[in-house]
């Protein structure tokens, strides 16, 4: 790591102007949470592999900011060249830079990897000491990354209507209606899952996320896809053209944003058809031709002049090419449209979660048997100290990685499986306290019959994306472990059973999952719920259930998906988390105060909670009733996917705990 920092500092010193600091964020050109191997710049410079974080390098020091999910992991992964900054406890990066960098300091950024929001916030923080952001023409990390992985060239896949439920034409029509309302004449779309959703395409450019590295620009009468054309087969090209979309090279987005700014972009796609080859290079002014479905000319007082840019996701590089007075800085309308699942998507998600639940049960059945046979564990159902028996054969050793590979195998046998939706968190004992622990074959722990085991995992299926967490113990849990598990379960049930008026946001609901933990002075450092995609990203906004302020921005609405995942993590000992995916639906309430309408949740994840980890004396009667009802439903829903021995195991795992 020293050589990397030394090399970067040399480039910073020789840069014109010389840089006092260099920012290396986690994000790629699309502000993605999960990035491809070639975009893992922050991990390359720091050694920290978490999905969220920001590195700041000065001429003498190196700092890394990350959130509470990763405090423990970052402590382990960062060398002594780095100082960990804990988001929520230490000053934010913009405040720290403004306070600690000298007046007139030059802070280097790759404007493709920084959002408009972030850049503007930093510029505001820098104003007092006249510090300035310097947009580097190349990414300095790329210059020192000698073995940087090559760009992905995986083919684009058409996602058919039987899974999307809505055509591209419908989605474009809705988007253009939003343009009219906001007096916008076009929009730059940079978020990968929004491009994929809008054009009903998928890909394999980012591990775990079925997206394509692409930009899109949509105007009142044209639509463009910017992508490496090597990824576009003849079939896909025909499909895209049939939907009125023009394919252009990925790198052409820069020049086309300049054309968009000067109202010269609308061209060949307006007149696509039999004569397209003859007029391929002709530039057409959209104000001079009639467009079907749009007014030929708008009155001067109502003329659409704005270009829509989402400040949270659009990179600063593209925004900088626009006239700021003609930009509508507002959250992308596609974020909410994508979050509000249509009936086809909802049905697909339900079916995917049933198959996924069957895979999880098959995994638990297998793991229960292995733990008893190899380690002499009392197993999933009995509460006895382990016999500490262990076969001598290394081939029989169970590790966090080998068991998670087995879980993936059960999922892979299910219809429509296309891969995992994120790296499986398979963690035993102290590793479970690392909230986003990612086991590696060389360093992972062996399973321990006397320790809690947590697995948080999910899959991508053609008809839906899944995410589930269960926590189990194959030996005798302590009273403290049971009390903690039960507190997490109580919060999980409380949130899942909530009824709330329309207009309620996830910031308000977050407390429901924490109250049982707070009662004993416990808590957790992550949000409680996130949206989930329809064969798209496992983490999907714009809504969330969290203590973080952004959870106030978007209220929950019927047909959204959201997870319910409280936890508790005891450093050095264990971790507990329980997670189901929920669908927001109309609430069946007796009254309707204020005529607001009420909402509730429907669980679509199916897998048992381990009853031997529950201290039943801490549960209320209605919580016991809910648990017994949920377990009964698990048996009914999963039975068609299980063999007789698996059904028998599930029947035992879901026996009523109520008297």
XYZ file of C-alpha atoms in Angstrom:
659
model
C 0.000 0.000 0.000
C 2.900 2.365 0.671
C 3.990 2.183 -2.976
C 0.472 3.034 -4.167
C 0.239 6.060 -1.872
C 3.737 7.194 -2.815
C 2.907 6.939 -6.511
C -0.341 8.846 -6.070
C 1.365 11.590 -4.089
C 3.913 11.955 -6.839
C 1.107 12.464 -9.384
C -0.632 14.897 -7.020
C 2.564 16.974 -6.715
C 3.130 17.083 -10.477
C -0.487 17.855 -11.305
C -1.308 21.352 -12.568
C -2.308 22.815 -10.212
C -0.593 20.725 -7.555
C -3.141 18.850 -5.431
C -3.224 19.140 -1.655
C -5.640 16.217 -1.420
C -7.109 13.512 -3.639
C -10.564 12.001 -3.152
C -11.053 8.331 -4.064
C -14.743 7.395 -3.663
C -16.307 3.934 -3.854
C -18.546 4.802 -6.772
C -18.081 4.331 -10.519
C -19.253 6.643 -13.338
C -22.866 5.747 -12.458
C -22.681 6.242 -8.666
C -23.243 2.500 -8.198
C -23.202 0.766 -4.826
C -21.721 -2.418 -6.284
C -19.073 -1.813 -8.954
C -17.141 -3.948 -11.418
C -13.627 -5.127 -10.607
C -12.003 -2.392 -12.700
C -13.885 0.295 -10.738
C -12.817 -0.872 -7.260
C -10.401 2.036 -6.973
C -11.010 2.780 -3.320
C -10.354 -0.838 -2.390
C -7.206 -0.827 -4.539
C -5.695 2.172 -2.743
C -6.819 1.346 0.809
C -7.257 -2.434 1.058
C -10.745 -1.909 2.530
C -13.286 -4.029 0.622
C -16.621 -2.805 2.017
C -19.227 -1.544 -0.446
C -19.405 1.949 1.095
C -16.596 4.327 1.918
C -14.443 7.208 0.755
C -10.676 7.572 0.811
C -8.924 10.922 1.177
C -5.209 11.117 0.493
C -3.089 14.133 1.428
C 0.651 14.553 1.003
C 1.292 13.146 4.484
C -1.808 11.219 5.576
C -4.530 8.882 4.344
C -8.065 8.764 5.732
C -11.018 6.459 5.131
C -14.651 7.272 5.944
C -17.198 4.476 6.244
C -20.471 3.800 8.047
C -21.385 1.643 11.033
C -21.838 -1.528 8.974
C -18.103 -1.564 8.354
C -16.364 -0.146 11.438
C -15.089 -3.546 12.581
C -14.188 -4.703 9.063
C -12.283 -1.496 8.277
C -10.345 -1.755 11.543
C -9.159 -5.192 10.460
C -8.408 -4.345 6.822
C -6.747 -0.926 6.987
C -2.974 -0.766 7.418
C -1.319 1.652 9.815
C -0.941 4.052 6.871
C -4.649 4.800 7.196
C -6.866 6.520 9.766
C -10.460 5.283 10.063
C -13.166 7.949 10.229
C -16.494 6.688 11.553
C -19.482 8.272 9.785
C -21.928 9.494 12.422
C -19.213 9.764 15.046
C -16.413 11.703 13.323
C -16.807 14.903 11.242
C -18.156 14.354 7.706
C -15.520 14.410 4.985
C -16.517 17.860 3.636
C -16.403 19.409 7.112
C -13.080 17.733 7.839
C -11.540 18.961 4.588
C -12.808 22.507 5.075
C -11.447 22.607 8.639
C -8.147 20.784 8.169
C -6.894 21.556 4.668
C -5.105 24.897 4.193
C -6.754 27.960 2.662
C -6.815 27.833 -1.153
C -6.166 24.065 -1.025
C -6.739 22.177 -4.271
C -8.755 18.966 -3.846
C -8.561 16.585 -6.796
C -11.620 14.632 -7.939
C -12.470 12.499 -10.931
C -15.731 14.303 -11.866
C -17.108 11.087 -13.366
C -17.066 9.424 -9.930
C -18.612 12.279 -7.917
C -22.312 13.190 -7.966
C -23.626 16.687 -8.549
C -24.994 16.767 -4.992
C -21.633 15.832 -3.487
C -19.619 18.278 -5.583
C -21.957 21.185 -4.821
C -22.013 20.385 -1.101
C -18.222 20.308 -0.992
C -17.898 23.544 -2.950
C -20.191 25.179 -0.435
C -18.096 23.858 2.481
C -14.902 25.080 0.798
C -16.114 28.642 0.156
C -14.997 30.211 3.432
C -11.313 29.301 3.002
C -11.444 29.554 -0.794
C -10.500 25.922 -1.200
C -11.422 24.484 -4.573
C -12.374 21.268 -6.310
C -10.074 20.400 -9.190
C -11.515 18.108 -11.864
C -8.676 15.871 -13.023
C -8.696 14.996 -16.719
C -7.748 11.391 -15.939
C -8.317 9.279 -12.864
C -5.008 9.322 -11.004
C -5.686 5.919 -9.437
C -6.000 4.388 -12.904
C -2.560 5.740 -13.756
C -0.875 3.825 -10.925
C -3.082 0.688 -11.172
C -0.806 -1.396 -13.377
C -2.929 -4.563 -13.468
C -6.348 -2.938 -13.609
C -8.937 -5.454 -14.852
C -10.227 -4.918 -18.403
C -13.656 -3.515 -19.205
C -16.527 -5.998 -19.265
C -17.933 -6.862 -22.689
C -20.830 -9.100 -21.695
C -23.825 -9.119 -24.053
C -27.012 -7.186 -23.369
C -30.009 -9.408 -22.613
C -33.591 -8.481 -23.498
C -35.839 -8.794 -20.428
C -39.205 -9.923 -21.840
C -42.624 -8.480 -21.120
C -43.691 -11.640 -19.261
C -41.347 -10.535 -16.456
C -41.339 -6.735 -16.798
C -45.119 -6.330 -16.998
C -44.742 -3.032 -18.860
C -43.424 -2.178 -22.308
C -40.653 0.274 -23.097
C -43.178 2.388 -24.998
C -45.378 2.704 -21.894
C -42.437 3.624 -19.700
C -41.175 6.245 -22.155
C -44.663 7.706 -22.477
C -44.949 8.054 -18.698
C -41.508 9.636 -18.491
C -42.364 12.177 -21.176
C -45.551 13.055 -19.321
C -43.328 13.894 -16.346
C -41.257 16.082 -18.681
C -44.374 18.095 -19.595
C -45.273 18.591 -15.967
C -41.780 19.850 -15.118
C -41.289 21.826 -18.365
C -38.308 19.628 -19.230
C -37.218 18.776 -22.752
C -34.914 15.914 -21.871
C -33.204 13.902 -19.201
C -29.768 12.375 -18.638
C -30.083 8.936 -17.009
C -26.905 7.637 -15.413
C -28.014 5.043 -12.860
C -27.479 1.546 -14.237
C -30.642 -0.031 -12.858
C -32.757 2.872 -14.158
C -31.343 2.427 -17.681
C -31.975 -1.329 -17.453
C -35.506 -0.854 -16.096
C -36.539 1.827 -18.609
C -35.345 -0.069 -21.683
C -36.217 -3.572 -20.357
C -32.683 -4.844 -20.746
C -30.359 -6.693 -18.397
C -26.672 -7.639 -18.410
C -23.738 -9.044 -16.478
C -21.317 -6.136 -16.234
C -21.418 -5.915 -12.423
C -21.233 -8.946 -10.150
C -24.566 -9.678 -8.432
C -26.398 -6.890 -10.317
C -27.923 -7.777 -13.728
C -27.087 -4.418 -15.299
C -25.170 -3.045 -18.266
C -22.600 -0.256 -18.128
C -24.639 2.306 -20.041
C -26.018 5.829 -20.019
C -29.310 6.965 -21.496
C -30.630 10.283 -22.724
C -34.359 10.681 -23.329
C -35.862 13.797 -24.890
C -39.443 14.696 -25.733
C -39.151 12.777 -29.002
C -35.956 10.716 -28.918
C -34.243 8.089 -26.822
C -30.575 7.082 -26.791
C -28.581 4.244 -25.259
C -24.843 4.775 -24.745
C -23.082 1.438 -24.486
C -20.087 -0.459 -25.800
C -21.523 -1.652 -29.113
C -19.682 -4.961 -28.781
C -22.383 -5.860 -26.235
C -25.207 -5.324 -28.754
C -26.143 -8.362 -30.837
C -28.149 -8.036 -34.039
C -31.245 -9.250 -32.184
C -30.789 -6.727 -29.387
C -30.082 -3.945 -31.879
C -33.347 -4.724 -33.691
C -35.241 -4.774 -30.396
C -33.781 -1.423 -29.352
C -34.503 0.199 -32.711
C -38.071 -1.166 -32.698
C -38.573 0.684 -29.434
C -37.434 3.961 -30.947
C -34.067 3.956 -29.189
C -30.803 4.814 -30.917
C -27.635 3.003 -29.846
C -24.484 5.077 -29.565
C -21.031 4.320 -28.202
C -20.614 4.587 -24.438
C -18.057 7.386 -24.748
C -20.314 9.476 -27.021
C -22.412 10.523 -24.037
C -20.037 13.440 -23.364
C -20.414 15.024 -26.794
C -24.135 14.269 -26.892
C -24.719 16.045 -23.582
C -23.177 19.127 -25.202
C -25.560 18.683 -28.151
C -28.447 18.274 -25.721
C -27.448 21.498 -23.982
C -27.615 23.382 -27.293
C -30.876 21.645 -28.323
C -29.255 19.840 -31.249
C -29.413 16.232 -30.042
C -32.753 15.117 -31.507
C -31.745 13.613 -34.787
C -31.887 10.229 -36.455
C -34.146 8.543 -33.922
C -36.951 10.966 -34.791
C -37.015 9.719 -38.347
C -35.999 6.103 -37.890
C -37.288 3.731 -40.494
C -36.738 2.773 -44.092
C -34.823 5.942 -44.955
C -32.656 6.077 -41.836
C -29.441 5.230 -43.684
C -29.917 8.122 -46.073
C -30.264 10.686 -43.289
C -27.994 9.182 -40.711
C -25.856 12.292 -40.310
C -28.576 14.889 -40.721
C -29.235 17.039 -37.647
C -32.888 17.878 -37.245
C -34.181 20.702 -35.098
C -37.113 19.287 -33.159
C -38.731 22.723 -33.133
C -39.114 22.598 -36.936
C -40.942 19.295 -37.299
C -44.167 17.853 -35.996
C -43.799 14.964 -33.572
C -46.671 12.526 -33.196
C -48.092 12.723 -29.707
C -46.539 16.116 -28.924
C -47.630 19.657 -29.656
C -45.961 21.036 -32.748
C -44.966 24.142 -30.919
C -45.393 25.256 -27.375
C -46.393 28.737 -26.364
C -43.470 30.895 -25.356
C -44.703 31.045 -21.769
C -44.863 27.286 -21.444
C -41.853 26.228 -23.513
C -39.954 23.187 -22.256
C -36.376 24.345 -21.750
C -35.045 22.351 -18.803
C -32.794 19.312 -18.816
C -33.606 16.933 -15.966
C -30.642 15.761 -13.910
C -30.804 13.711 -10.715
C -28.255 15.455 -8.452
C -27.788 12.347 -6.315
C -26.827 10.042 -9.154
C -25.664 12.102 -12.137
C -21.902 12.513 -12.293
C -20.446 15.989 -12.043
C -18.603 15.519 -15.355
C -21.825 15.471 -17.396
C -23.567 18.152 -15.350
C -20.590 20.471 -15.907
C -21.295 20.446 -19.652
C -24.753 21.982 -19.148
C -25.921 25.522 -18.569
C -26.839 25.359 -14.887
C -29.695 27.842 -15.435
C -31.378 25.340 -17.753
C -31.060 22.299 -15.482
C -33.819 20.804 -13.363
C -32.009 19.315 -10.370
C -34.548 16.860 -9.031
C -34.670 13.188 -8.114
C -35.150 10.958 -11.134
C -38.814 10.116 -11.725
C -37.653 6.631 -12.724
C -36.578 5.832 -9.151
C -40.131 5.918 -7.813
C -41.648 4.430 -10.977
C -39.265 1.462 -10.656
C -39.994 1.082 -6.941
C -43.760 0.881 -7.505
C -43.983 -2.685 -8.742
C -46.681 -3.611 -11.236
C -48.827 -6.754 -10.746
C -46.603 -8.903 -12.977
C -43.492 -7.891 -11.030
C -45.204 -8.498 -7.683
C -46.354 -11.951 -8.728
C -42.865 -12.768 -9.986
C -41.278 -11.611 -6.745
C -43.653 -13.785 -4.709
C -42.871 -16.864 -6.806
C -39.126 -16.218 -6.675
C -39.233 -15.920 -2.889
C -41.075 -19.219 -2.562
C -38.445 -21.075 -4.594
C -35.735 -19.234 -2.689
C -37.305 -20.174 0.649
C -37.305 -23.817 -0.418
C -33.569 -23.555 -1.153
C -32.952 -22.055 2.298
C -34.892 -24.870 3.996
C -32.997 -27.504 2.001
C -29.783 -25.834 3.097
C -30.805 -25.860 6.761
C -31.780 -29.535 6.549
C -28.399 -30.376 5.013
C -26.450 -28.187 7.450
C -28.275 -29.610 10.466
C -27.323 -33.144 9.433
C -23.710 -32.184 8.699
C -23.244 -30.403 12.015
C -24.482 -33.464 13.884
C -22.470 -35.982 11.871
C -19.176 -34.088 11.689
C -19.109 -32.112 14.934
C -21.393 -34.069 17.222
C -23.714 -31.080 17.534
C -27.091 -31.568 19.178
C -28.556 -30.017 16.040
C -31.228 -27.538 15.026
C -33.841 -28.813 17.467
C -32.109 -30.062 20.625
C -30.394 -27.940 23.286
C -27.395 -29.950 24.399
C -23.698 -29.201 24.687
C -21.766 -30.387 21.652
C -19.967 -33.719 21.935
C -17.051 -31.946 20.187
C -16.705 -34.915 17.881
C -14.884 -34.171 14.663
C -13.839 -36.385 11.808
C -10.145 -36.307 11.029
C -10.711 -35.956 7.318
C -10.150 -32.383 6.126
C -12.635 -33.065 3.365
C -15.347 -33.155 6.015
C -14.449 -29.759 7.416
C -17.245 -27.190 7.185
C -16.177 -23.582 6.709
C -18.097 -20.358 6.223
C -17.263 -20.543 2.515
C -17.920 -24.236 1.856
C -21.359 -24.069 3.463
C -22.303 -20.869 1.613
C -21.249 -22.556 -1.633
C -23.665 -25.365 -0.762
C -26.450 -22.824 -0.248
C -25.713 -21.366 -3.674
C -25.961 -24.869 -5.105
C -29.476 -25.328 -3.693
C -30.501 -22.000 -5.210
C -28.890 -22.839 -8.556
C -31.177 -25.864 -8.864
C -34.256 -23.623 -8.855
C -36.094 -22.386 -11.922
C -35.002 -19.028 -13.391
C -31.853 -18.803 -11.214
C -29.307 -16.351 -12.634
C -26.824 -15.955 -9.778
C -26.525 -14.464 -6.312
C -27.849 -10.974 -5.566
C -24.892 -10.050 -3.306
C -21.906 -11.819 -1.725
C -23.288 -14.233 0.866
C -22.634 -13.214 4.460
C -21.868 -16.573 6.054
C -20.500 -15.901 9.530
C -19.913 -17.896 12.680
C -19.277 -16.609 16.197
C -17.234 -13.371 16.314
C -17.369 -12.979 12.523
C -21.124 -12.529 12.807
C -20.482 -9.242 14.607
C -18.951 -7.873 11.367
C -22.178 -6.597 9.854
C -21.220 -7.006 6.179
C -18.709 -9.798 6.682
C -17.518 -11.423 3.462
C -15.709 -14.729 4.085
C -12.679 -15.659 2.009
C -11.659 -19.301 1.474
C -8.101 -18.707 2.744
C -9.035 -16.921 5.966
C -12.612 -17.853 6.852
C -13.590 -19.635 10.053
C -14.643 -23.221 10.526
C -18.173 -23.764 11.745
C -18.522 -24.222 15.486
C -21.416 -26.176 17.019
C -21.184 -24.005 20.143
C -21.468 -20.661 18.340
C -24.210 -18.706 16.616
C -24.212 -18.916 12.820
C -25.678 -16.056 10.726
C -26.276 -16.191 6.991
C -27.561 -13.255 4.948
C -27.999 -14.193 1.312
C -30.079 -13.753 -1.795
C -30.402 -14.622 -5.436
C -31.254 -13.197 -8.814
C -34.070 -14.966 -10.618
C -35.601 -13.875 -13.922
C -38.831 -13.113 -12.084
C -37.424 -11.455 -8.966
C -34.578 -10.641 -6.605
C -34.373 -12.128 -3.092
C -32.715 -11.238 0.214
C -33.113 -13.242 3.437
C -31.268 -13.515 6.742
C -31.590 -16.227 9.350
C -29.578 -16.842 12.521
C -29.223 -20.324 14.004
C -27.388 -22.301 16.701
C -26.626 -26.027 16.465
C -25.637 -26.438 20.115
C -26.808 -24.927 23.398
C -27.317 -21.165 23.253
C -26.782 -19.053 26.367
C -29.644 -17.221 28.054
C -28.100 -13.952 26.874
C -27.956 -15.110 23.254
C -31.593 -16.185 23.449
C -32.670 -12.882 24.974
C -30.872 -10.970 22.218
C -32.345 -13.168 19.475
C -35.822 -12.732 20.937
C -35.452 -8.950 21.121
C -34.459 -8.899 17.431
C -37.409 -11.152 16.585
C -39.832 -8.916 18.520
C -38.648 -5.877 16.560
C -38.887 -7.825 13.311
C -42.491 -8.818 14.104
C -43.441 -5.310 15.289
C -42.325 -3.694 12.045
C -43.816 -6.406 9.835
C -47.189 -6.058 11.583
C -47.298 -2.255 11.434
C -50.288 -0.363 10.067
C -49.702 3.265 9.232
C -51.339 6.136 7.321
C -50.454 7.043 3.753
C -47.646 9.579 3.743
C -45.633 7.770 6.452
C -41.936 7.493 5.720
C -39.380 4.891 6.751
C -37.709 7.237 9.220
C -40.866 7.113 11.353
C -41.207 3.320 11.142
C -37.564 2.501 11.933
C -38.128 2.899 15.674
C -40.625 -0.004 15.740
C -37.845 -2.520 15.090
C -35.546 -0.985 17.718
C -37.844 -0.551 20.731
C -37.478 -4.158 22.002
C -33.684 -3.778 21.764
C -33.626 -0.313 23.320
C -35.548 -1.696 26.273
C -32.394 -3.635 27.203
C -29.946 -0.940 26.096
C -29.135 -2.657 22.777
C -29.122 -1.327 19.200
C -27.626 -1.825 15.739
C -25.692 0.469 13.390
C -27.508 -0.122 10.110
C -30.833 0.764 8.585
C -33.818 -1.516 9.025
C -35.100 -1.838 5.480
C -34.370 -1.171 1.817
C -36.282 -1.628 -1.407
C -35.497 -4.609 -3.577
C -35.498 -4.890 -7.362
C -37.401 -7.020 -9.833
C -34.439 -8.967 -11.244
C -32.386 -5.865 -10.560
C -30.334 -4.447 -7.698
C -30.853 -6.009 -4.285
C -30.680 -2.541 -2.708
C -33.183 -0.241 -4.367
C -34.506 3.196 -3.467
C -35.749 5.810 -3.287
C -37.494 4.729 -0.073
C -35.916 3.035 2.916
C -36.595 2.295 6.578
C -33.767 3.840 8.554
C -32.659 6.242 11.257
C -30.751 8.132 8.558
C -32.284 11.485 7.504
C -32.738 10.473 3.846
C -35.387 7.984 4.977
C -37.660 11.020 5.435
C -37.528 11.885 1.737
C -39.978 9.381 0.248
C -43.082 7.973 1.974
C -43.908 4.298 1.627
C -46.560 3.520 -0.954
C -48.624 0.475 -1.876
C -46.789 -1.959 -4.216
C -43.321 -1.007 -2.972
C -41.053 -3.742 -1.662
C -38.977 -3.278 1.470
C -36.928 -5.471 3.778
C -37.494 -5.889 7.512
C -34.072 -6.642 9.016
C -33.236 -5.595 12.571
C -30.168 -7.092 14.227
C -27.799 -7.039 17.165
C -24.012 -7.433 17.010
C -21.751 -8.048 19.978
C -18.141 -7.384 18.986
C -15.950 -10.423 19.523
C -18.886 -12.720 20.309
C -21.744 -13.048 17.821
C -24.150 -11.382 15.417
C -27.914 -11.779 15.054
C -30.089 -10.576 12.169
C -33.492 -11.632 10.872
C -34.681 -10.454 7.470
C -37.767 -10.881 5.335
C -38.886 -9.037 2.224
C -42.259 -7.299 2.536
C -44.675 -5.794 0.046
C -46.429 -2.580 1.052
C -50.182 -3.011 0.566
C -53.439 -1.305 1.448
C -54.142 -1.621 5.182
C -57.406 -3.205 6.223
C -58.236 -0.890 9.128
C -61.564 -0.555 10.948
C -61.497 3.226 10.668
C -59.901 5.726 8.285
C -58.973 8.804 10.288
C -58.584 11.893 8.160
C -59.487 9.919 5.018
C -55.781 9.332 4.510
C -56.005 5.637 3.801
C -53.816 3.165 5.677
C -51.054 0.798 4.663
C -49.645 -2.468 5.990
C -47.125 -5.135 4.980
C -47.303 -8.583 3.402
C -44.409 -10.984 4.069
C -43.232 -12.810 0.937
C -40.123 -14.512 2.427
C -40.678 -18.067 3.649
C -38.244 -19.818 5.996
C -38.548 -20.809 9.673
C -37.181 -18.918 12.649
C -35.276 -21.212 15.003
C -37.629 -21.694 17.932
C -34.953 -23.057 20.261
C -33.268 -19.641 20.101
C -36.471 -17.937 21.258
C -37.132 -17.148 24.921
C -40.883 -17.670 24.681
C -41.432 -16.003 28.066
C -40.420 -12.690 26.460
C -43.053 -12.908 23.714
C -46.548 -11.440 23.942
C -49.534 -13.633 22.996
C -50.074 -11.799 19.707
C -46.397 -12.300 18.792
C -46.723 -16.026 19.455
C -49.875 -16.130 17.333
C -48.121 -14.333 14.489
C -45.141 -16.694 14.630
C -47.304 -19.812 14.649
C -49.396 -18.497 11.739
C -46.277 -17.581 9.734
C -44.757 -21.023 10.362
C -47.962 -22.745 9.300
C -47.905 -20.741 6.081
C -44.253 -21.746 5.527
C -45.236 -25.408 5.584
C -48.052 -24.905 3.073
C -46.111 -22.679 0.678
C -42.845 -24.625 0.579
C -44.140 -28.212 0.632
C -44.406 -28.596 -3.179
C -40.672 -27.901 -3.507
C -39.425 -30.322 -0.833
C -38.950 -34.082 -0.628
C -40.501 -36.136 2.165
C -37.539 -35.909 4.549
C -37.296 -32.137 4.031
C -41.032 -31.774 4.653
C -40.683 -33.734 7.876
C -37.816 -31.482 9.013
C -39.807 -28.340 8.161
C -42.868 -29.685 10.003
C -40.764 -30.096 13.119
C -39.117 -26.675 12.649
C -42.510 -24.984 12.433
C -44.368 -26.677 15.262
C -46.539 -24.189 17.188
C -44.945 -22.650 20.271
C -48.279 -21.388 21.624
C -50.152 -23.478 24.165
